[in-house]
Amino acid sequence: METAAHPLRDVPKVVIVGAGKVGSTTAYALMTNGTAGEIVLIDADAERAVGEAMDIAHGLPYGGPSYVRAGDYPDCEGADIVMISAGAAQGPGETRLDLVRKNADILREIVPRITAHNRECVLLMVTNPVDILTYAMWKISGFPSHRVIGSGTSLDTARFRYRLGQYFGVNPRSVHAVIIGEHGDTEVPVWSLANIAGMRLADFCRATGRCYDERELNAIFLEVRDAAYEIIRRKGATHYAIASAVDAIIGTILRDQRTVVTVSSLMQGQYGVTEMCLSLPTVLGREGVVRVLELSLSDEERDGFRRSADTLREVAAGLGL
């Protein structure tokens, strides 16, 4: 049977709860890149989980050395990372925060079923609204905060770098710019530190004969912030880019790479913010969060980050968290 136990032991194991578009696409990315040795898909629709696992596994001759199967919550035992992508999807015209009540209720059912079988893993939240749900997952699980992470603004940051690379005519890998705060409408672009190969954007423009136009750059940020709405309006869901981002997050944790990624985690006084999960550049390693970095932000960026926290805190209070 294609759901038989893994023939090997001592391989990195990732369990994905939620085999919808984001969960299954993430499993595909993990398989293609050989990020995890064992990948288990769990879904309320067990047949869907089996079907997705079969479809992905049939590509293994062209992918990495992984084993993909469907399972159930007892299979969380021994997992290095348990990722949650289960929940209601964001619909056209619906904000990420509109989803919060539905998905918080789902989370209250899922998390205890995970922790009943594994209290040593890293918990990774991908379902939206990701910051509130990361905070809820921390509260519900009772895990130490360094092992509770949300995908946060990792995708927003990738979109930001991609669009700035397009605008300035360089590979986005050469663009160093981040989005911090909420993964949502109050997210904050860190223009004050954005650079291309160490050159501030205005300096790059002068060196290349370009006009530095703040209005055009702000339009790029608004496009990045609202990208999910545009994609959802056109095709109903976003899943490819977030899967790539999550694959990178999982890879740096499993390989203890100490890579800096903008993920959501519990704030512990950064810019005066506590008791809320938000995104800042974060060093990730085998145990989850190694260190959250505080940047030399402008006053406007600091204020924006705090507004993000205030917005989310009001939502969390409404849920009784």
PDB file of C-alpha atoms in Angstrom:
ATOM      1  CA  MET A   1       0.000   0.000   0.000  1.00  0.00           C
ATOM      2  CA  GLU A   2       1.166   3.520  -0.686  1.00  0.00           C
ATOM      3  CA  THR A   3       0.450   4.545   2.901  1.00  0.00           C
ATOM      4  CA  ALA A   4       2.788   1.936   4.412  1.00  0.00           C
ATOM      5  CA  ALA A   5       5.332   2.971   7.037  1.00  0.00           C
ATOM      6  CA  HIS A   6       8.592   4.543   5.931  1.00  0.00           C
ATOM      7  CA  PRO A   7      11.221   1.847   5.270  1.00  0.00           C
ATOM      8  CA  LEU A   8      14.013   4.010   6.734  1.00  0.00           C
ATOM      9  CA  ARG A   9      14.586   5.558  10.142  1.00  0.00           C
ATOM     10  CA  ASP A  10      16.286   8.666  11.431  1.00  0.00           C
ATOM     11  CA  VAL A  11      15.284  10.830   8.471  1.00  0.00           C
ATOM     12  CA  PRO A  12      13.844  14.346   8.844  1.00  0.00           C
ATOM     13  CA  LYS A  13      10.078  14.017   9.136  1.00  0.00           C
ATOM     14  CA  VAL A  14       7.511  16.697   8.361  1.00  0.00           C
ATOM     15  CA  VAL A  15       3.797  16.313   8.993  1.00  0.00           C
ATOM     16  CA  ILE A  16       1.407  18.617   7.131  1.00  0.00           C
ATOM     17  CA  VAL A  17      -2.064  19.027   8.621  1.00  0.00           C
ATOM     18  CA  GLY A  18      -4.305  20.253   5.818  1.00  0.00           C
ATOM     19  CA  ALA A  19      -3.916  18.729   2.362  1.00  0.00           C
ATOM     20  CA  GLY A  20      -5.563  21.560   0.458  1.00  0.00           C
ATOM     21  CA  LYS A  21      -3.799  23.639  -2.153  1.00  0.00           C
ATOM     22  CA  VAL A  22      -1.212  25.152   0.204  1.00  0.00           C
ATOM     23  CA  GLY A  23      -0.524  21.928   2.090  1.00  0.00           C
ATOM     24  CA  SER A  24      -0.257  19.700  -0.962  1.00  0.00           C
ATOM     25  CA  THR A  25       1.817  22.218  -2.926  1.00  0.00           C
ATOM     26  CA  THR A  26       4.173  22.521   0.046  1.00  0.00           C
ATOM     27  CA  ALA A  27       4.479  18.728   0.194  1.00  0.00           C
ATOM     28  CA  TYR A  28       5.294  18.753  -3.524  1.00  0.00           C
ATOM     29  CA  ALA A  29       7.985  21.402  -2.994  1.00  0.00           C
ATOM     30  CA  LEU A  30       9.476  19.431  -0.083  1.00  0.00           C
ATOM     31  CA  MET A  31       9.579  16.306  -2.232  1.00  0.00           C
ATOM     32  CA  THR A  32      10.972  18.015  -5.328  1.00  0.00           C
ATOM     33  CA  ASN A  33      13.798  19.636  -3.360  1.00  0.00           C
ATOM     34  CA  GLY A  34      14.445  16.644  -1.109  1.00  0.00           C
ATOM     35  CA  THR A  35      13.960  18.875   1.931  1.00  0.00           C
ATOM     36  CA  ALA A  36      12.415  16.184   4.147  1.00  0.00           C
ATOM     37  CA  GLY A  37      12.973  12.438   4.192  1.00  0.00           C
ATOM     38  CA  GLU A  38       9.416  11.631   5.232  1.00  0.00           C
ATOM     39  CA  ILE A  39       6.352  13.729   4.447  1.00  0.00           C
ATOM     40  CA  VAL A  40       2.963  12.848   5.949  1.00  0.00           C
ATOM     41  CA  LEU A  41      -0.282  14.485   4.847  1.00  0.00           C
ATOM     42  CA  ILE A  42      -3.251  14.636   7.249  1.00  0.00           C
ATOM     43  CA  ASP A  43      -6.636  16.001   6.283  1.00  0.00           C
ATOM     44  CA  ALA A  44     -10.222  15.872   7.543  1.00  0.00           C
ATOM     45  CA  ASP A  45     -10.947  14.413   4.102  1.00  0.00           C
ATOM     46  CA  ALA A  46      -8.793  11.301   4.445  1.00  0.00           C
ATOM     47  CA  GLU A  47      -9.337  10.241   0.833  1.00  0.00           C
ATOM     48  CA  ARG A  48      -8.068  13.575  -0.402  1.00  0.00           C
ATOM     49  CA  ALA A  49      -4.920  13.166   1.694  1.00  0.00           C
ATOM     50  CA  VAL A  50      -4.335   9.712   0.181  1.00  0.00           C
ATOM     51  CA  GLY A  51      -4.911  11.015  -3.326  1.00  0.00           C
ATOM     52  CA  GLU A  52      -2.565  13.985  -2.892  1.00  0.00           C
ATOM     53  CA  ALA A  53       0.119  11.763  -1.352  1.00  0.00           C
ATOM     54  CA  MET A  54      -0.151   9.276  -4.222  1.00  0.00           C
ATOM     55  CA  ASP A  55       0.032  12.000  -6.854  1.00  0.00           C
ATOM     56  CA  ILE A  56       3.106  13.604  -5.255  1.00  0.00           C
ATOM     57  CA  ALA A  57       4.826  10.267  -4.593  1.00  0.00           C
ATOM     58  CA  HIS A  58       4.560   9.279  -8.239  1.00  0.00           C
ATOM     59  CA  GLY A  59       6.986  12.107  -9.024  1.00  0.00           C
ATOM     60  CA  LEU A  60       9.675  10.757  -6.688  1.00  0.00           C
ATOM     61  CA  PRO A  61      11.804   9.290  -9.502  1.00  0.00           C
ATOM     62  CA  TYR A  62      12.308  12.883 -10.641  1.00  0.00           C
ATOM     63  CA  GLY A  63      12.522  14.468  -7.189  1.00  0.00           C
ATOM     64  CA  GLY A  64      14.531  14.211  -4.018  1.00  0.00           C
ATOM     65  CA  PRO A  65      15.055  11.204  -1.718  1.00  0.00           C
ATOM     66  CA  SER A  66      11.739  11.543   0.116  1.00  0.00           C
ATOM     67  CA  TYR A  67       8.897   9.261   1.129  1.00  0.00           C
ATOM     68  CA  VAL A  68       5.369  10.692   0.899  1.00  0.00           C
ATOM     69  CA  ARG A  69       2.278   9.192   2.468  1.00  0.00           C
ATOM     70  CA  ALA A  70      -1.091  10.002   4.002  1.00  0.00           C
ATOM     71  CA  GLY A  71      -1.603   9.506   7.710  1.00  0.00           C
ATOM     72  CA  ASP A  72      -3.448  10.561  10.838  1.00  0.00           C
ATOM     73  CA  TYR A  73      -2.599  12.409  14.043  1.00  0.00           C
ATOM     74  CA  PRO A  74      -0.688   9.508  15.666  1.00  0.00           C
ATOM     75  CA  ASP A  75       1.792   9.954  12.785  1.00  0.00           C
ATOM     76  CA  CYS A  76       2.824  13.266  14.351  1.00  0.00           C
ATOM     77  CA  GLU A  77       4.940  11.165  16.705  1.00  0.00           C
ATOM     78  CA  GLY A  78       8.597  11.574  15.818  1.00  0.00           C
ATOM     79  CA  ALA A  79       8.021  14.509  13.464  1.00  0.00           C
ATOM     80  CA  ASP A  80      10.626  17.266  13.503  1.00  0.00           C
ATOM     81  CA  ILE A  81       8.139  19.826  12.203  1.00  0.00           C
ATOM     82  CA  VAL A  82       4.345  19.795  12.176  1.00  0.00           C
ATOM     83  CA  MET A  83       2.938  22.362   9.773  1.00  0.00           C
ATOM     84  CA  ILE A  84      -0.673  23.510   9.888  1.00  0.00           C
ATOM     85  CA  SER A  85      -2.274  24.624   6.642  1.00  0.00           C
ATOM     86  CA  ALA A  86      -5.789  23.472   7.528  1.00  0.00           C
ATOM     87  CA  GLY A  87      -8.651  25.918   7.728  1.00  0.00           C
ATOM     88  CA  ALA A  88     -11.039  28.012   5.717  1.00  0.00           C
ATOM     89  CA  ALA A  89      -9.501  29.687   2.685  1.00  0.00           C
ATOM     90  CA  GLN A  90      -9.561  33.408   1.999  1.00  0.00           C
ATOM     91  CA  GLY A  91     -12.305  34.245  -0.469  1.00  0.00           C
ATOM     92  CA  PRO A  92     -12.666  37.128  -2.930  1.00  0.00           C
ATOM     93  CA  GLY A  93     -13.123  40.424  -1.093  1.00  0.00           C
ATOM     94  CA  GLU A  94     -12.356  38.810   2.262  1.00  0.00           C
ATOM     95  CA  THR A  95      -9.450  40.039   4.381  1.00  0.00           C
ATOM     96  CA  ARG A  96      -7.128  37.676   6.223  1.00  0.00           C
ATOM     97  CA  LEU A  97      -8.539  38.922   9.524  1.00  0.00           C
ATOM     98  CA  ASP A  98     -12.089  38.049   8.414  1.00  0.00           C
ATOM     99  CA  LEU A  99     -11.014  34.419   8.622  1.00  0.00           C
ATOM    100  CA  VAL A 100      -9.904  34.560  12.225  1.00  0.00           C
ATOM    101  CA  ARG A 101     -12.931  33.175  14.075  1.00  0.00           C
ATOM    102  CA  LYS A 102     -13.476  30.247  11.731  1.00  0.00           C
ATOM    103  CA  ASN A 103      -9.843  29.228  11.748  1.00  0.00           C
ATOM    104  CA  ALA A 104      -9.263  29.815  15.456  1.00  0.00           C
ATOM    105  CA  ASP A 105     -12.085  27.344  16.174  1.00  0.00           C
ATOM    106  CA  ILE A 106     -10.512  24.800  13.820  1.00  0.00           C
ATOM    107  CA  LEU A 107      -7.174  25.315  15.544  1.00  0.00           C
ATOM    108  CA  ARG A 108      -8.648  24.551  18.958  1.00  0.00           C
ATOM    109  CA  GLU A 109      -9.520  21.098  17.619  1.00  0.00           C
ATOM    110  CA  ILE A 110      -6.289  20.428  15.719  1.00  0.00           C
ATOM    111  CA  VAL A 111      -3.531  21.485  18.112  1.00  0.00           C
ATOM    112  CA  PRO A 112      -4.429  19.180  21.037  1.00  0.00           C
ATOM    113  CA  ARG A 113      -4.561  16.246  18.598  1.00  0.00           C
ATOM    114  CA  ILE A 114      -1.014  17.062  17.499  1.00  0.00           C
ATOM    115  CA  THR A 115       0.429  17.644  20.950  1.00  0.00           C
ATOM    116  CA  ALA A 116      -1.098  14.412  22.252  1.00  0.00           C
ATOM    117  CA  HIS A 117       1.507  12.615  20.122  1.00  0.00           C
ATOM    118  CA  ASN A 118       4.406  15.073  19.940  1.00  0.00           C
ATOM    119  CA  ARG A 119       5.546  17.806  22.310  1.00  0.00           C
ATOM    120  CA  GLU A 120       9.107  18.136  20.995  1.00  0.00           C
ATOM    121  CA  CYS A 121       8.526  19.297  17.423  1.00  0.00           C
ATOM    122  CA  VAL A 122       8.559  22.761  15.898  1.00  0.00           C
ATOM    123  CA  LEU A 123       5.015  23.937  15.155  1.00  0.00           C
ATOM    124  CA  LEU A 124       4.731  25.911  11.927  1.00  0.00           C
ATOM    125  CA  MET A 125       1.550  27.867  11.161  1.00  0.00           C
ATOM    126  CA  VAL A 126       0.724  28.748   7.561  1.00  0.00           C
ATOM    127  CA  THR A 127      -3.065  29.200   7.732  1.00  0.00           C
ATOM    128  CA  ASN A 128      -4.335  32.797   7.637  1.00  0.00           C
ATOM    129  CA  PRO A 129      -4.585  35.083   9.474  1.00  0.00           C
ATOM    130  CA  VAL A 130      -1.187  33.648  10.254  1.00  0.00           C
ATOM    131  CA  ASP A 131      -0.041  35.997  13.059  1.00  0.00           C
ATOM    132  CA  ILE A 132      -3.162  35.619  15.208  1.00  0.00           C
ATOM    133  CA  LEU A 133      -3.228  31.879  14.603  1.00  0.00           C
ATOM    134  CA  THR A 134       0.470  31.556  15.468  1.00  0.00           C
ATOM    135  CA  TYR A 135      -0.271  33.331  18.733  1.00  0.00           C
ATOM    136  CA  ALA A 136      -3.293  31.072  19.323  1.00  0.00           C
ATOM    137  CA  MET A 137      -1.197  27.996  18.544  1.00  0.00           C
ATOM    138  CA  TRP A 138       1.373  29.057  21.133  1.00  0.00           C
ATOM    139  CA  LYS A 139      -1.336  29.603  23.742  1.00  0.00           C
ATOM    140  CA  ILE A 140      -3.161  26.352  22.992  1.00  0.00           C
ATOM    141  CA  SER A 141      -0.063  24.162  22.673  1.00  0.00           C
ATOM    142  CA  GLY A 142       1.812  25.327  25.767  1.00  0.00           C
ATOM    143  CA  PHE A 143       5.029  24.983  23.741  1.00  0.00           C
ATOM    144  CA  PRO A 144       8.026  27.224  24.422  1.00  0.00           C
ATOM    145  CA  SER A 145       7.751  30.240  22.143  1.00  0.00           C
ATOM    146  CA  HIS A 146      10.921  29.459  20.157  1.00  0.00           C
ATOM    147  CA  ARG A 147       9.242  26.307  18.791  1.00  0.00           C
ATOM    148  CA  VAL A 148       6.089  28.088  17.575  1.00  0.00           C
ATOM    149  CA  ILE A 149       6.536  29.899  14.265  1.00  0.00           C
ATOM    150  CA  GLY A 150       4.304  31.374  11.575  1.00  0.00           C
ATOM    151  CA  SER A 151       5.210  31.834   7.916  1.00  0.00           C
ATOM    152  CA  GLY A 152       4.541  35.531   8.563  1.00  0.00           C
ATOM    153  CA  THR A 153       5.827  38.015   6.011  1.00  0.00           C
ATOM    154  CA  SER A 154       8.243  35.584   4.356  1.00  0.00           C
ATOM    155  CA  LEU A 155       6.020  35.634   1.264  1.00  0.00           C
ATOM    156  CA  ASP A 156       5.470  39.413   1.387  1.00  0.00           C
ATOM    157  CA  THR A 157       9.236  39.893   1.587  1.00  0.00           C
ATOM    158  CA  ALA A 158       9.739  37.616  -1.421  1.00  0.00           C
ATOM    159  CA  ARG A 159       7.124  39.549  -3.391  1.00  0.00           C
ATOM    160  CA  PHE A 160       8.773  42.809  -2.357  1.00  0.00           C
ATOM    161  CA  ARG A 161      12.214  41.668  -3.514  1.00  0.00           C
ATOM    162  CA  TYR A 162      10.751  40.309  -6.753  1.00  0.00           C
ATOM    163  CA  ARG A 163       8.995  43.551  -7.671  1.00  0.00           C
ATOM    164  CA  LEU A 164      11.937  45.742  -6.692  1.00  0.00           C
ATOM    165  CA  GLY A 165      14.182  43.511  -8.790  1.00  0.00           C
ATOM    166  CA  GLN A 166      11.841  44.005 -11.725  1.00  0.00           C
ATOM    167  CA  TYR A 167      11.718  47.750 -11.192  1.00  0.00           C
ATOM    168  CA  PHE A 168      15.483  48.211 -10.869  1.00  0.00           C
ATOM    169  CA  GLY A 169      16.406  45.619 -13.499  1.00  0.00           C
ATOM    170  CA  VAL A 170      18.360  43.264 -11.235  1.00  0.00           C
ATOM    171  CA  ASN A 171      17.966  39.707 -10.003  1.00  0.00           C
ATOM    172  CA  PRO A 172      15.731  39.730  -6.898  1.00  0.00           C
ATOM    173  CA  ARG A 173      18.432  37.730  -5.072  1.00  0.00           C
ATOM    174  CA  SER A 174      20.505  40.930  -5.160  1.00  0.00           C
ATOM    175  CA  VAL A 175      17.706  42.961  -3.532  1.00  0.00           C
ATOM    176  CA  HIS A 176      17.823  43.132   0.260  1.00  0.00           C
ATOM    177  CA  ALA A 177      14.522  44.483   1.557  1.00  0.00           C
ATOM    178  CA  VAL A 178      12.003  43.227   4.084  1.00  0.00           C
ATOM    179  CA  ILE A 179       8.361  43.557   5.057  1.00  0.00           C
ATOM    180  CA  ILE A 180       7.749  43.415   8.819  1.00  0.00           C
ATOM    181  CA  GLY A 181       4.746  43.375  11.155  1.00  0.00           C
ATOM    182  CA  GLU A 182       1.465  41.720  10.265  1.00  0.00           C
ATOM    183  CA  HIS A 183       1.107  39.491   7.240  1.00  0.00           C
ATOM    184  CA  GLY A 184      -1.777  41.623   6.073  1.00  0.00           C
ATOM    185  CA  ASP A 185      -3.100  45.112   5.604  1.00  0.00           C
ATOM    186  CA  THR A 186      -0.955  46.778   8.313  1.00  0.00           C
ATOM    187  CA  GLU A 187       2.365  45.289   7.166  1.00  0.00           C
ATOM    188  CA  VAL A 188       5.326  47.672   7.024  1.00  0.00           C
ATOM    189  CA  PRO A 189       7.955  48.017   4.250  1.00  0.00           C
ATOM    190  CA  VAL A 190      11.394  48.835   5.627  1.00  0.00           C
ATOM    191  CA  TRP A 191      12.434  51.407   3.026  1.00  0.00           C
ATOM    192  CA  SER A 192      15.085  52.916   5.289  1.00  0.00           C
ATOM    193  CA  LEU A 193      17.292  49.815   5.027  1.00  0.00           C
ATOM    194  CA  ALA A 194      16.377  48.545   1.542  1.00  0.00           C
ATOM    195  CA  ASN A 195      19.413  48.116  -0.666  1.00  0.00           C
ATOM    196  CA  ILE A 196      20.776  46.444  -3.776  1.00  0.00           C
ATOM    197  CA  ALA A 197      24.112  44.735  -3.142  1.00  0.00           C
ATOM    198  CA  GLY A 198      24.707  47.093  -0.225  1.00  0.00           C
ATOM    199  CA  MET A 199      23.748  50.273  -2.121  1.00  0.00           C
ATOM    200  CA  ARG A 200      20.744  52.187  -0.799  1.00  0.00           C
ATOM    201  CA  LEU A 201      18.066  52.496  -3.444  1.00  0.00           C
ATOM    202  CA  ALA A 202      18.613  56.220  -4.023  1.00  0.00           C
ATOM    203  CA  ASP A 203      22.358  55.615  -4.436  1.00  0.00           C
ATOM    204  CA  PHE A 204      21.691  52.783  -6.875  1.00  0.00           C
ATOM    205  CA  CYS A 205      19.465  55.086  -8.910  1.00  0.00           C
ATOM    206  CA  ARG A 206      22.172  57.748  -9.068  1.00  0.00           C
ATOM    207  CA  ALA A 207      24.798  55.189 -10.064  1.00  0.00           C
ATOM    208  CA  THR A 208      22.630  53.755 -12.845  1.00  0.00           C
ATOM    209  CA  GLY A 209      21.089  56.984 -14.101  1.00  0.00           C
ATOM    210  CA  ARG A 210      17.596  56.159 -12.858  1.00  0.00           C
ATOM    211  CA  CYS A 211      15.120  58.584 -11.337  1.00  0.00           C
ATOM    212  CA  TYR A 212      14.357  57.815  -7.682  1.00  0.00           C
ATOM    213  CA  ASP A 213      10.587  58.167  -7.561  1.00  0.00           C
ATOM    214  CA  GLU A 214       9.015  57.564  -4.142  1.00  0.00           C
ATOM    215  CA  ARG A 215       5.512  57.504  -5.614  1.00  0.00           C
ATOM    216  CA  GLU A 216       6.422  54.620  -7.912  1.00  0.00           C
ATOM    217  CA  LEU A 217       8.109  52.753  -5.070  1.00  0.00           C
ATOM    218  CA  ASN A 218       5.085  53.207  -2.835  1.00  0.00           C
ATOM    219  CA  ALA A 219       2.897  51.874  -5.654  1.00  0.00           C
ATOM    220  CA  ILE A 220       5.132  48.782  -5.715  1.00  0.00           C
ATOM    221  CA  PHE A 221       4.588  48.274  -1.976  1.00  0.00           C
ATOM    222  CA  LEU A 222       0.813  48.610  -2.328  1.00  0.00           C
ATOM    223  CA  GLU A 223       0.910  46.059  -5.140  1.00  0.00           C
ATOM    224  CA  VAL A 224       2.893  43.701  -2.882  1.00  0.00           C
ATOM    225  CA  ARG A 225       0.547  44.236   0.070  1.00  0.00           C
ATOM    226  CA  ASP A 226      -2.550  43.564  -2.026  1.00  0.00           C
ATOM    227  CA  ALA A 227      -1.080  40.825  -4.236  1.00  0.00           C
ATOM    228  CA  ALA A 228      -3.061  38.029  -2.584  1.00  0.00           C
ATOM    229  CA  TYR A 229      -6.348  39.814  -3.260  1.00  0.00           C
ATOM    230  CA  GLU A 230      -5.464  40.151  -6.944  1.00  0.00           C
ATOM    231  CA  ILE A 231      -4.373  36.525  -7.290  1.00  0.00           C
ATOM    232  CA  ILE A 232      -7.448  35.242  -5.440  1.00  0.00           C
ATOM    233  CA  ARG A 233      -9.698  37.368  -7.650  1.00  0.00           C
ATOM    234  CA  ARG A 234      -8.137  35.822 -10.749  1.00  0.00           C
ATOM    235  CA  LYS A 235      -7.592  32.169  -9.784  1.00  0.00           C
ATOM    236  CA  GLY A 236      -9.212  31.627  -6.400  1.00  0.00           C
ATOM    237  CA  ALA A 237      -6.167  30.924  -4.241  1.00  0.00           C
ATOM    238  CA  THR A 238      -2.462  31.518  -3.722  1.00  0.00           C
ATOM    239  CA  HIS A 239      -0.288  28.463  -3.143  1.00  0.00           C
ATOM    240  CA  TYR A 240       2.845  28.219  -5.288  1.00  0.00           C
ATOM    241  CA  ALA A 241       4.906  31.052  -3.821  1.00  0.00           C
ATOM    242  CA  ILE A 242       3.898  30.371  -0.211  1.00  0.00           C
ATOM    243  CA  ALA A 243       4.883  26.735  -0.724  1.00  0.00           C
ATOM    244  CA  SER A 244       8.321  27.874  -1.881  1.00  0.00           C
ATOM    245  CA  ALA A 245       8.649  30.146   1.141  1.00  0.00           C
ATOM    246  CA  VAL A 246       7.593  27.396   3.553  1.00  0.00           C
ATOM    247  CA  ASP A 247       9.951  24.903   1.914  1.00  0.00           C
ATOM    248  CA  ALA A 248      12.787  27.362   2.584  1.00  0.00           C
ATOM    249  CA  ILE A 249      11.690  27.826   6.219  1.00  0.00           C
ATOM    250  CA  ILE A 250      11.485  24.072   6.799  1.00  0.00           C
ATOM    251  CA  GLY A 251      14.830  23.508   5.100  1.00  0.00           C
ATOM    252  CA  THR A 252      16.692  26.021   7.235  1.00  0.00           C
ATOM    253  CA  ILE A 253      15.203  24.497  10.412  1.00  0.00           C
ATOM    254  CA  LEU A 254      15.923  20.874   9.510  1.00  0.00           C
ATOM    255  CA  ARG A 255      19.470  21.668   8.349  1.00  0.00           C
ATOM    256  CA  ASP A 256      20.179  24.081  11.220  1.00  0.00           C
ATOM    257  CA  GLN A 257      21.274  26.646   8.635  1.00  0.00           C
ATOM    258  CA  ARG A 258      20.821  29.755  10.804  1.00  0.00           C
ATOM    259  CA  THR A 259      19.271  31.553   7.843  1.00  0.00           C
ATOM    260  CA  VAL A 260      17.552  34.902   8.437  1.00  0.00           C
ATOM    261  CA  VAL A 261      13.892  34.756   7.376  1.00  0.00           C
ATOM    262  CA  THR A 262      11.033  37.158   8.093  1.00  0.00           C
ATOM    263  CA  VAL A 263       8.785  34.831  10.074  1.00  0.00           C
ATOM    264  CA  SER A 264       6.175  35.442  12.739  1.00  0.00           C
ATOM    265  CA  SER A 265       7.016  34.614  16.352  1.00  0.00           C
ATOM    266  CA  LEU A 266       6.186  35.828  19.836  1.00  0.00           C
ATOM    267  CA  MET A 267       7.465  39.354  20.438  1.00  0.00           C
ATOM    268  CA  GLN A 268       9.283  39.810  23.729  1.00  0.00           C
ATOM    269  CA  GLY A 269       9.852  43.542  23.895  1.00  0.00           C
ATOM    270  CA  GLN A 270      10.994  44.282  20.344  1.00  0.00           C
ATOM    271  CA  TYR A 271      10.114  47.950  19.721  1.00  0.00           C
ATOM    272  CA  GLY A 272       8.068  47.820  22.920  1.00  0.00           C
ATOM    273  CA  VAL A 273       5.801  45.008  21.691  1.00  0.00           C
ATOM    274  CA  THR A 274       4.983  41.951  23.823  1.00  0.00           C
ATOM    275  CA  GLU A 275       2.342  39.220  23.893  1.00  0.00           C
ATOM    276  CA  MET A 276       1.734  39.141  20.141  1.00  0.00           C
ATOM    277  CA  CYS A 277       3.200  37.288  17.182  1.00  0.00           C
ATOM    278  CA  LEU A 278       4.562  39.466  14.384  1.00  0.00           C
ATOM    279  CA  SER A 279       7.254  39.201  11.737  1.00  0.00           C
ATOM    280  CA  LEU A 280      10.802  40.473  12.037  1.00  0.00           C
ATOM    281  CA  PRO A 281      13.982  39.122  10.440  1.00  0.00           C
ATOM    282  CA  THR A 282      14.652  35.977  12.449  1.00  0.00           C
ATOM    283  CA  VAL A 283      17.559  33.560  12.667  1.00  0.00           C
ATOM    284  CA  LEU A 284      16.133  30.041  12.319  1.00  0.00           C
ATOM    285  CA  GLY A 285      17.830  26.809  13.341  1.00  0.00           C
ATOM    286  CA  ARG A 286      17.167  23.260  14.442  1.00  0.00           C
ATOM    287  CA  GLU A 287      15.226  24.306  17.547  1.00  0.00           C
ATOM    288  CA  GLY A 288      13.164  26.938  15.746  1.00  0.00           C
ATOM    289  CA  VAL A 289      13.756  30.596  16.577  1.00  0.00           C
ATOM    290  CA  VAL A 290      17.399  31.246  17.462  1.00  0.00           C
ATOM    291  CA  ARG A 291      17.208  35.044  17.579  1.00  0.00           C
ATOM    292  CA  VAL A 292      14.789  37.777  16.528  1.00  0.00           C
ATOM    293  CA  LEU A 293      16.665  40.735  15.065  1.00  0.00           C
ATOM    294  CA  GLU A 294      15.816  44.356  15.855  1.00  0.00           C
ATOM    295  CA  LEU A 295      16.580  46.654  12.939  1.00  0.00           C
ATOM    296  CA  SER A 296      17.513  50.327  13.070  1.00  0.00           C
ATOM    297  CA  LEU A 297      14.107  51.430  11.864  1.00  0.00           C
ATOM    298  CA  SER A 298      12.934  54.925  11.084  1.00  0.00           C
ATOM    299  CA  ASP A 299      10.428  56.478  13.493  1.00  0.00           C
ATOM    300  CA  GLU A 300       7.668  55.967  10.918  1.00  0.00           C
ATOM    301  CA  GLU A 301       8.550  52.276  10.527  1.00  0.00           C
ATOM    302  CA  ARG A 302       8.613  51.751  14.304  1.00  0.00           C
ATOM    303  CA  ASP A 303       5.204  53.371  14.608  1.00  0.00           C
ATOM    304  CA  GLY A 304       3.872  51.196  11.794  1.00  0.00           C
ATOM    305  CA  PHE A 305       5.153  48.056  13.492  1.00  0.00           C
ATOM    306  CA  ARG A 306       3.431  49.046  16.742  1.00  0.00           C
ATOM    307  CA  ARG A 307       0.192  49.754  14.841  1.00  0.00           C
ATOM    308  CA  SER A 308       0.373  46.240  13.436  1.00  0.00           C
ATOM    309  CA  ALA A 309       0.670  44.897  16.975  1.00  0.00           C
ATOM    310  CA  ASP A 310      -2.217  47.015  18.239  1.00  0.00           C
ATOM    311  CA  THR A 311      -4.471  45.868  15.392  1.00  0.00           C
ATOM    312  CA  LEU A 312      -3.753  42.199  16.055  1.00  0.00           C
ATOM    313  CA  ARG A 313      -4.033  42.570  19.809  1.00  0.00           C
ATOM    314  CA  GLU A 314      -7.592  43.877  19.444  1.00  0.00           C
ATOM    315  CA  VAL A 315      -8.482  40.848  17.315  1.00  0.00           C
ATOM    316  CA  ALA A 316      -6.868  38.454  19.808  1.00  0.00           C
ATOM    317  CA  ALA A 317      -8.808  40.053  22.669  1.00  0.00           C
ATOM    318  CA  GLY A 318     -12.032  39.459  20.770  1.00  0.00           C
ATOM    319  CA  LEU A 319     -11.182  35.762  20.627  1.00  0.00           C
ATOM    320  CA  GLY A 320     -10.437  35.576  24.324  1.00  0.00           C
ATOM    321  CA  LEU A 321      -6.783  34.715  23.719  1.00  0.00           C
TER     322      LEU A 321
END
